[in-house]
PDB file of C-alpha atoms in Angstrom:
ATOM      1  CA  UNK A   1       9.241 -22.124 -62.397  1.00 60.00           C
ATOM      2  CA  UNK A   2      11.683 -21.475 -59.971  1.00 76.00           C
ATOM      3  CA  UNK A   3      13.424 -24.551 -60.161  1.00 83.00           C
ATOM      4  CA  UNK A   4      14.738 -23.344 -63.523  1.00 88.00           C
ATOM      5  CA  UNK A   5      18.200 -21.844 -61.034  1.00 91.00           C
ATOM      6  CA  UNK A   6      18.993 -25.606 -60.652  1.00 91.00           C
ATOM      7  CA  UNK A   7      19.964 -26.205 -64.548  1.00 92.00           C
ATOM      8  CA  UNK A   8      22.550 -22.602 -63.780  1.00 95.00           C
ATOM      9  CA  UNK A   9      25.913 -24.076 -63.299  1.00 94.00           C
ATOM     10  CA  UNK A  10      28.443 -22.368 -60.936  1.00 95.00           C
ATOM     11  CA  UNK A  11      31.883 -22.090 -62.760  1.00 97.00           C
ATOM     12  CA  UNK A  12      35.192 -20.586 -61.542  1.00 96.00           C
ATOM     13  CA  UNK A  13      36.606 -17.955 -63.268  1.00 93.00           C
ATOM     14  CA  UNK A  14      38.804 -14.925 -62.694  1.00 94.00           C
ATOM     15  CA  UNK A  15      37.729 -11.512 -63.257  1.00 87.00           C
ATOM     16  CA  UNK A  16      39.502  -9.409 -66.134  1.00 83.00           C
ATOM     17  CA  UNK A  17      40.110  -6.373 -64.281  1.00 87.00           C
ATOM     18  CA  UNK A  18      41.653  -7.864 -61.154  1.00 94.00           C
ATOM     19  CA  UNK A  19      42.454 -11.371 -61.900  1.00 95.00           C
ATOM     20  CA  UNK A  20      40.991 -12.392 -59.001  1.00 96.00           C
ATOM     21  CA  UNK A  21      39.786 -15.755 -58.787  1.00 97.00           C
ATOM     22  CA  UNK A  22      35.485 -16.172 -57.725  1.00 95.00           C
ATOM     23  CA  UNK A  23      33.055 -18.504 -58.618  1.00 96.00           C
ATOM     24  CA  UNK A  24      29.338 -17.559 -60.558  1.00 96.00           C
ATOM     25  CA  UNK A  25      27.251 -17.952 -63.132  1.00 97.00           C
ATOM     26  CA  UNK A  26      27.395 -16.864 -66.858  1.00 95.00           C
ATOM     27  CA  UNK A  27      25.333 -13.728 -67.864  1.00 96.00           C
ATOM     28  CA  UNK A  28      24.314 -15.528 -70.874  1.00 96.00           C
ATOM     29  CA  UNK A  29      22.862 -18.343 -68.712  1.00 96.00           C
ATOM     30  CA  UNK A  30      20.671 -16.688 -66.171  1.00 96.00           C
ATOM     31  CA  UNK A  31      19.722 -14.315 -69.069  1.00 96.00           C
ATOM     32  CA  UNK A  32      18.022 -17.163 -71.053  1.00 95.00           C
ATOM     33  CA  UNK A  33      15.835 -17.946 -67.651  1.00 94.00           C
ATOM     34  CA  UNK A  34      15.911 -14.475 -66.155  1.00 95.00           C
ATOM     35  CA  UNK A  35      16.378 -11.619 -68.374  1.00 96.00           C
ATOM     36  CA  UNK A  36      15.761  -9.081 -65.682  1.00 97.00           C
ATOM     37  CA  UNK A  37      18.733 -10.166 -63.912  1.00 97.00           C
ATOM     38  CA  UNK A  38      21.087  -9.217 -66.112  1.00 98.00           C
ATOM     39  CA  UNK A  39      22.498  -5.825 -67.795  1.00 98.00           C
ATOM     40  CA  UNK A  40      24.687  -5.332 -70.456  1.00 97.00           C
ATOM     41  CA  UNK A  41      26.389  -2.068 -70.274  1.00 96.00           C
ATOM     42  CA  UNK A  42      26.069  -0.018 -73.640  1.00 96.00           C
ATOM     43  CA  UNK A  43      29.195   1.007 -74.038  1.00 96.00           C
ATOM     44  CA  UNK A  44      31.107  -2.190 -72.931  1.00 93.00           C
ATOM     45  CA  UNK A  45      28.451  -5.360 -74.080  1.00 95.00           C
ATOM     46  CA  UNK A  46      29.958  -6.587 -71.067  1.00 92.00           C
ATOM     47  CA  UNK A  47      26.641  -8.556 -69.161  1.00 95.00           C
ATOM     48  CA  UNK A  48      26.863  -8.588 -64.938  1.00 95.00           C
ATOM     49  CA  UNK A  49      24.255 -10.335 -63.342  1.00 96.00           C
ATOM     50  CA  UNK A  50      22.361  -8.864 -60.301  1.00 97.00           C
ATOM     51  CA  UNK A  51      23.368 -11.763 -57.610  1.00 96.00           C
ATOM     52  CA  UNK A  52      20.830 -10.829 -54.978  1.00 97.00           C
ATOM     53  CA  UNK A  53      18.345 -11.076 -57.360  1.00 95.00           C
ATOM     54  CA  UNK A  54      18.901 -14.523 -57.183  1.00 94.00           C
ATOM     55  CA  UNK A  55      18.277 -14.537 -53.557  1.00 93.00           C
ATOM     56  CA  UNK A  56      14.144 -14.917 -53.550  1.00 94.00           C
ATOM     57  CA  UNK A  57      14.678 -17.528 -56.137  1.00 93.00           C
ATOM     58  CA  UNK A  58      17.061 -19.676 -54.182  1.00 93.00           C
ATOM     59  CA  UNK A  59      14.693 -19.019 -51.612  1.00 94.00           C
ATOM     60  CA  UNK A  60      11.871 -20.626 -53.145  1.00 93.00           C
ATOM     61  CA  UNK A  61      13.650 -23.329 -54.322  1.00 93.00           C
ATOM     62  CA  UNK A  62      15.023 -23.999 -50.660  1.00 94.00           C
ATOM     63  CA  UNK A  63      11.881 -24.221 -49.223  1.00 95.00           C
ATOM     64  CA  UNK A  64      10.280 -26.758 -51.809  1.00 92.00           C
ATOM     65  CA  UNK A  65      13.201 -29.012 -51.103  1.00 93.00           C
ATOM     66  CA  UNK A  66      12.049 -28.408 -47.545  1.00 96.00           C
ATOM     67  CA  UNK A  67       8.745 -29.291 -48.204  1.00 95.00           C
ATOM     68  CA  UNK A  68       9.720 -32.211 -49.786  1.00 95.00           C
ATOM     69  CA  UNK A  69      11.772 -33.522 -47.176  1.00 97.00           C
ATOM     70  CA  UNK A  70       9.539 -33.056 -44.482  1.00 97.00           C
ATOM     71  CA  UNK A  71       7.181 -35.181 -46.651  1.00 97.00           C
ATOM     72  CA  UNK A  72       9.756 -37.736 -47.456  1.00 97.00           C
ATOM     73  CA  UNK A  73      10.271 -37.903 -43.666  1.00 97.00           C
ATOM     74  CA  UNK A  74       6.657 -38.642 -42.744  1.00 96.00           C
ATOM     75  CA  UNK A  75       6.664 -40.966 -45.635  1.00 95.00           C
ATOM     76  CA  UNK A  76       9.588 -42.887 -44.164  1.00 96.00           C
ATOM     77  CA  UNK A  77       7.705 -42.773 -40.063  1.00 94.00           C
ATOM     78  CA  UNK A  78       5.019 -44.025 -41.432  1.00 94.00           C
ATOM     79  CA  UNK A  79       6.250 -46.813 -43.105  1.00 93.00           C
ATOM     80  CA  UNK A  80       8.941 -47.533 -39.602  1.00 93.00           C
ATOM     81  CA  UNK A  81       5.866 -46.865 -37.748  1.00 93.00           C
ATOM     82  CA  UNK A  82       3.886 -50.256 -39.555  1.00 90.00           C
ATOM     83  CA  UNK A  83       7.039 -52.401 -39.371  1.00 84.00           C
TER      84      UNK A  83
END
């Protein structure tokens, strides 16, 4: 479930009130996977999404890759090791 983050693209953008340039996500993304990361202020509609919230998620997803390279790895010793 966690690999859901991967389909998030990161985009450029600058924000409105600075015009600073950053790079994220869009609200509307992450909402559609992960509601609870986002708020929409009432006043505004404007959506922010909680970033560190992301953080277990990326986490997760970091250490299946992890565990699948490891695997890969022993996959690839054994098959040097019966050369």
């Amino acid at each position: 479930a966690s690999r859901r983050v991967l389909t998030l693209p990161a985009v450029s953008f600058d924000w409105k009130d600075t015009g600073r340039p950053s790079i994220g996500v869009i609200a509307q993304d992450v909402e559609k996977l992960y509601p609870e990361l986002v708020a929409t202020d009432k006043t505004t509609g404007i959506k922010s999404v909680n970033y560190a919230g992301l953080t277990p998620i990326l986490l997760e997803v970091i250490r299946g890759q992890d565990a699948a390279i490891k695997e890969l790895r022993r996959e690839v010793d054994a098959l040097n090791a019966a050369r």
